[in-house]
GROMACS .gro file of C-alpha atoms in nm:
model
  222
    1TRP     CA    1   0.759  -5.887  -1.336
    2GLY     CA    2   0.381  -5.877  -1.323
    3ILE     CA    3   0.388  -5.749  -0.965
    4MET     CA    4   0.638  -5.476  -1.059
    5ALA     CA    5   0.427  -5.371  -1.357
    6LYS     CA    6   0.115  -5.349  -1.139
    7SER     CA    7   0.308  -5.148  -0.881
    8LYS     CA    8   0.432  -4.899  -1.144
    9SER     CA    9   0.080  -4.867  -1.286
   10ALA     CA   10  -0.060  -4.800  -0.939
   11ASN     CA   11   0.210  -4.540  -0.873
   12ARG     CA   12   0.128  -4.365  -1.201
   13ARG     CA   13  -0.243  -4.356  -1.115
   14LYS     CA   14  -0.160  -4.225  -0.767
   15GLY     CA   15   0.071  -3.962  -0.912
   16LYS     CA   16  -0.197  -3.847  -1.156
   17GLY     CA   17  -0.450  -3.838  -0.873
   18ASP     CA   18  -0.219  -3.633  -0.651
   19SER     CA   19  -0.142  -3.401  -0.940
   20PHE     CA   20  -0.513  -3.353  -1.017
   21ALA     CA   21  -0.594  -3.289  -0.650
   22ALA     CA   22  -0.309  -3.038  -0.621
   23ARG     CA   23  -0.423  -2.860  -0.938
   24VAL     CA   24  -0.782  -2.838  -0.819
   25THR     CA   25  -0.666  -2.713  -0.477
   26ASN     CA   26  -0.445  -2.446  -0.637
   27GLU     CA   27  -0.726  -2.330  -0.864
   28ALA     CA   28  -0.971  -2.316  -0.572
   29VAL     CA   29  -0.728  -2.114  -0.357
   30GLY     CA   30  -0.651  -1.891  -0.654
   31LEU     CA   31  -1.021  -1.829  -0.714
   32VAL     CA   32  -1.069  -1.736  -0.347
   33LEU     CA   33  -0.774  -1.494  -0.357
   34VAL     CA   34  -0.890  -1.330  -0.679
   35GLY     CA   35  -1.242  -1.297  -0.540
   36PHE     CA   36  -1.102  -1.148  -0.220
   37GLY     CA   37  -0.887  -0.906  -0.419
   38LEU     CA   38  -1.179  -0.782  -0.630
   39LEU     CA   39  -1.409  -0.739  -0.329
   40ALA     CA   40  -1.132  -0.568  -0.129
   41ALA     CA   41  -1.051  -0.335  -0.419
   42ILE     CA   42  -1.414  -0.221  -0.444
   43ALA     CA   43  -1.436  -0.192  -0.065
   44LEU     CA   44  -1.120   0.021  -0.047
   45THR     CA   45  -1.219   0.253  -0.334
   46THR     CA   46  -1.562   0.316  -0.175
   47TYR     CA   47  -1.431   0.344   0.181
   48SER     CA   48  -1.583   0.612   0.402
   49PRO     CA   49  -1.445   0.704   0.747
   50ALA     CA   50  -1.804   0.755   0.859
   51ASP     CA   51  -1.889   0.387   0.808
   52GLU     CA   52  -1.906   0.177   1.123
   53ILE     CA   53  -1.728  -0.157   1.116
   54PHE     CA   54  -1.840  -0.491   1.259
   55VAL     CA   55  -2.194  -0.355   1.270
   56LEU     CA   56  -2.493  -0.453   1.053
   57THR     CA   57  -2.613  -0.107   0.956
   58ASP     CA   58  -2.646   0.120   0.654
   59VAL     CA   59  -2.306   0.226   0.515
   60HIS     CA   60  -2.167   0.415   0.218
   61ASN     CA   61  -1.948   0.125   0.107
   62ARG     CA   62  -2.058  -0.045  -0.217
   63ILE     CA   63  -1.998  -0.391  -0.064
   64GLY     CA   64  -2.221  -0.311   0.233
   65PRO     CA   65  -2.132  -0.377   0.597
   66VAL     CA   66  -1.888  -0.650   0.493
   67GLY     CA   67  -1.705  -0.409   0.264
   68ALA     CA   68  -1.701  -0.136   0.529
   69THR     CA   69  -1.556  -0.378   0.783
   70LEU     CA   70  -1.303  -0.517   0.535
   71ALA     CA   71  -1.186  -0.174   0.420
   72GLY     CA   72  -1.178  -0.030   0.771
   73SER     CA   73  -0.982  -0.327   0.906
   74LEU     CA   74  -0.727  -0.328   0.622
   75LEU     CA   75  -0.671   0.047   0.633
   76GLY     CA   76  -0.657   0.051   1.012
   77LEU     CA   77  -0.396  -0.223   1.013
   78LEU     CA   78  -0.188  -0.139   0.703
   79GLY     CA   79  -0.283   0.216   0.604
   80TYR     CA   80  -0.223   0.279   0.234
   81GLY     CA   81  -0.016  -0.040   0.240
   82ALA     CA   82  -0.353  -0.219   0.218
   83ILE     CA   83  -0.350  -0.136  -0.154
   84VAL     CA   84  -0.021  -0.322  -0.198
   85PHE     CA   85  -0.147  -0.616   0.009
   86VAL     CA   86  -0.465  -0.651  -0.199
   87ALA     CA   87  -0.272  -0.620  -0.525
   88MET     CA   88  -0.026  -0.891  -0.420
   89ALA     CA   89  -0.305  -1.124  -0.306
   90THR     CA   90  -0.484  -1.076  -0.638
   91TRP     CA   91  -0.165  -1.140  -0.835
   92VAL     CA   92  -0.089  -1.458  -0.641
   93GLY     CA   93  -0.449  -1.575  -0.685
   94GLY     CA   94  -0.442  -1.508  -1.057
   95THR     CA   95  -0.114  -1.695  -1.091
   96MET     CA   96  -0.253  -1.998  -0.909
   97LEU     CA   97  -0.578  -1.985  -1.104
   98LEU     CA   98  -0.386  -1.994  -1.433
   99GLY     CA   99  -0.185  -2.293  -1.313
  100ARG     CA  100   0.145  -2.108  -1.318
  101GLU     CA  101   0.423  -2.159  -1.067
  102ILE     CA  102   0.429  -1.934  -0.763
  103ARG     CA  103   0.767  -1.778  -0.697
  104ASP     CA  104   0.918  -1.923  -0.382
  105ALA     CA  105   0.998  -1.716  -0.074
  106ARG     CA  106   1.362  -1.677  -0.181
  107SER     CA  107   1.271  -1.482  -0.495
  108ARG     CA  108   1.277  -1.104  -0.518
  109PHE     CA  109   0.896  -1.079  -0.533
  110TRP     CA  110   0.816  -1.142  -0.166
  111PRO     CA  111   1.075  -0.920   0.007
  112SER     CA  112   1.014  -0.648  -0.252
  113GLY     CA  113   0.641  -0.662  -0.183
  114VAL     CA  114   0.701  -0.638   0.192
  115LEU     CA  115   0.934  -0.339   0.147
  116LEU     CA  116   0.686  -0.165  -0.081
  117LEU     CA  117   0.401  -0.227   0.163
  118ALA     CA  118   0.606  -0.090   0.454
  119GLY     CA  119   0.718   0.212   0.252
  120VAL     CA  120   0.364   0.299   0.142
  121ALA     CA  121   0.235   0.253   0.498
  122THR     CA  122   0.501   0.473   0.662
  123LEU     CA  123   0.595   0.745   0.412
  124PRO     CA  124   0.272   0.951   0.445
  125LEU     CA  125   0.312   0.953   0.824
  126VAL     CA  126   0.675   1.065   0.805
  127LEU     CA  127   0.589   1.342   0.558
  128ASP     CA  128   0.305   1.456   0.784
  129HIS     CA  129   0.546   1.476   1.079
  130LEU     CA  130   0.783   1.690   0.871
  131GLU     CA  131   0.509   1.912   0.725
  132PRO     CA  132   0.200   1.880   0.950
  133GLY     CA  133  -0.128   1.921   0.767
  134ARG     CA  134   0.020   1.956   0.417
  135LEU     CA  135  -0.104   1.611   0.307
  136GLY     CA  136  -0.438   1.623   0.484
  137ASP     CA  137  -0.520   1.301   0.669
  138PRO     CA  138  -0.208   1.078   0.652
  139LEU     CA  139  -0.422   0.770   0.740
  140ASP     CA  140  -0.243   0.641   1.047
  141SER     CA  141  -0.233   0.264   1.089
  142ARG     CA  142  -0.105   0.017   1.341
  143LEU     CA  143   0.176  -0.106   1.118
  144GLY     CA  144   0.273   0.238   0.991
  145GLY     CA  145   0.261   0.398   1.335
  146PHE     CA  146   0.467   0.120   1.490
  147LEU     CA  147   0.736   0.136   1.221
  148VAL     CA  148   0.753   0.515   1.211
  149ARG     CA  149   0.787   0.543   1.588
  150GLY     CA  150   1.079   0.303   1.579
  151GLU     CA  151   1.244   0.478   1.283
  152GLU     CA  152   1.209   0.825   1.432
  153MET     CA  153   1.324   0.711   1.775
  154LEU     CA  154   1.644   0.565   1.628
  155LEU     CA  155   1.714   0.794   1.331
  156GLY     CA  156   1.499   1.103   1.371
  157GLU     CA  157   1.243   1.232   1.123
  158TRP     CA  158   1.484   1.278   0.832
  159GLY     CA  159   1.632   0.934   0.887
  160ALA     CA  160   1.281   0.788   0.891
  161LEU     CA  161   1.210   0.969   0.564
  162LEU     CA  162   1.521   0.816   0.410
  163ILE     CA  163   1.435   0.463   0.529
  164SER     CA  164   1.071   0.481   0.414
  165SER     CA  165   1.165   0.627   0.076
  166ALA     CA  166   1.436   0.366   0.024
  167GLY     CA  167   1.196   0.084   0.109
  168LEU     CA  168   0.941   0.215  -0.139
  169VAL     CA  169   1.194   0.259  -0.420
  170ILE     CA  170   1.366  -0.077  -0.364
  171GLY     CA  171   1.028  -0.248  -0.344
  172VAL     CA  172   0.914  -0.102  -0.676
  173LEU     CA  173   1.243  -0.190  -0.846
  174GLY     CA  174   1.228  -0.545  -0.711
  175LEU     CA  175   0.872  -0.602  -0.832
  176LEU     CA  176   0.970  -0.470  -1.174
  177GLY     CA  177   1.263  -0.713  -1.179
  178ILE     CA  178   1.525  -0.436  -1.185
  179PRO     CA  179   1.830  -0.507  -0.964
  180THR     CA  180   1.883  -0.227  -0.713
  181GLY     CA  181   2.256  -0.208  -0.788
  182ARG     CA  182   2.196  -0.162  -1.158
  183ALA     CA  183   1.939   0.109  -1.089
  184LEU     CA  184   2.182   0.292  -0.859
  185VAL     CA  185   2.454   0.275  -1.123
  186ALA     CA  186   2.215   0.410  -1.386
  187MET     CA  187   2.108   0.691  -1.151
  188SER     CA  188   2.468   0.783  -1.077
  189GLU     CA  189   2.556   0.783  -1.446
  190GLY     CA  190   2.251   0.993  -1.523
  191SER     CA  191   2.342   1.236  -1.245
  192ALA     CA  192   2.698   1.261  -1.379
  193ILE     CA  193   2.574   1.334  -1.732
  194THR     CA  194   2.323   1.589  -1.603
  195GLY     CA  195   2.590   1.752  -1.391
  196ARG     CA  196   2.830   1.772  -1.685
  197TYR     CA  197   2.571   1.936  -1.911
  198ALA     CA  198   2.470   2.170  -1.631
  199ALA     CA  199   2.834   2.270  -1.579
  200ASP     CA  200   2.879   2.330  -1.952
  201GLY     CA  201   2.563   2.540  -1.951
  202LEU     CA  202   2.686   2.747  -1.657
  203VAL     CA  203   3.019   2.806  -1.828
  204ALA     CA  204   2.840   2.922  -2.144
  205VAL     CA  205   2.611   3.153  -1.946
  206ALA     CA  206   2.911   3.292  -1.758
  207ALA     CA  207   3.094   3.357  -2.086
  208VAL     CA  208   2.794   3.538  -2.237
  209SER     CA  209   2.744   3.740  -1.919
  210ARG     CA  210   3.109   3.837  -1.917
  211GLY     CA  211   3.086   3.953  -2.279
  212VAL     CA  212   2.777   4.159  -2.206
  213LEU     CA  213   2.941   4.319  -1.903
  214GLU     CA  214   3.256   4.402  -2.098
  215SER     CA  215   3.047   4.560  -2.373
  216LEU     CA  216   2.855   4.766  -2.119
  217ALA     CA  217   3.180   4.873  -1.955
  218LYS     CA  218   3.320   4.989  -2.289
  219THR     CA  219   3.000   5.175  -2.369
  220VAL     CA  220   2.999   5.350  -2.033
  221GLY     CA  221   3.369   5.431  -2.059
  222SER     CA  222   3.329   5.588  -2.401
   0.00000   0.00000   0.00000
């Protein structure tokens, strides 16, 4: 019995040690991610296309050459999707830093974040192809350009617009925890109600117009 008691005590101490090590590791990783997110956010908001990257020189970026390189690399790779990437990294880091459980890969958070990132990266490019120059610089990126070329090759520009818009909307709904099916049902119900009121309004306008025309006809006839 003494041996078993010692073994259980040792297991408890080992479990507490493993738990402490895991907690410290999570907090350290979370701190790194939050720090990265804050630095990347400042770098992105002070980004200048004139700044050289991977060069130690004077730049406009508030984080200096490191910020210019970070912002230029993120935007060049992900386009405006870099904003989504930084926000997700900061959220994950904050969750780990607070000791809360990270949602596993099967949850809605991860695929929704990927869809939102892809939608934000591709939609400006698709809109620029449909209306060149209307949005200014669409901020082409490797990811966005690759996805848009594939979408337009298979589905054309309007099909690419539909895919990019759907990815953005589904991504936002998923991150907000709103099931896509429920949102579609609500949209259809709202459209039906709007259509019904619009039809009633048209009928009323038609009735008034008919009365006015009949009155005018009687006036002219008399």
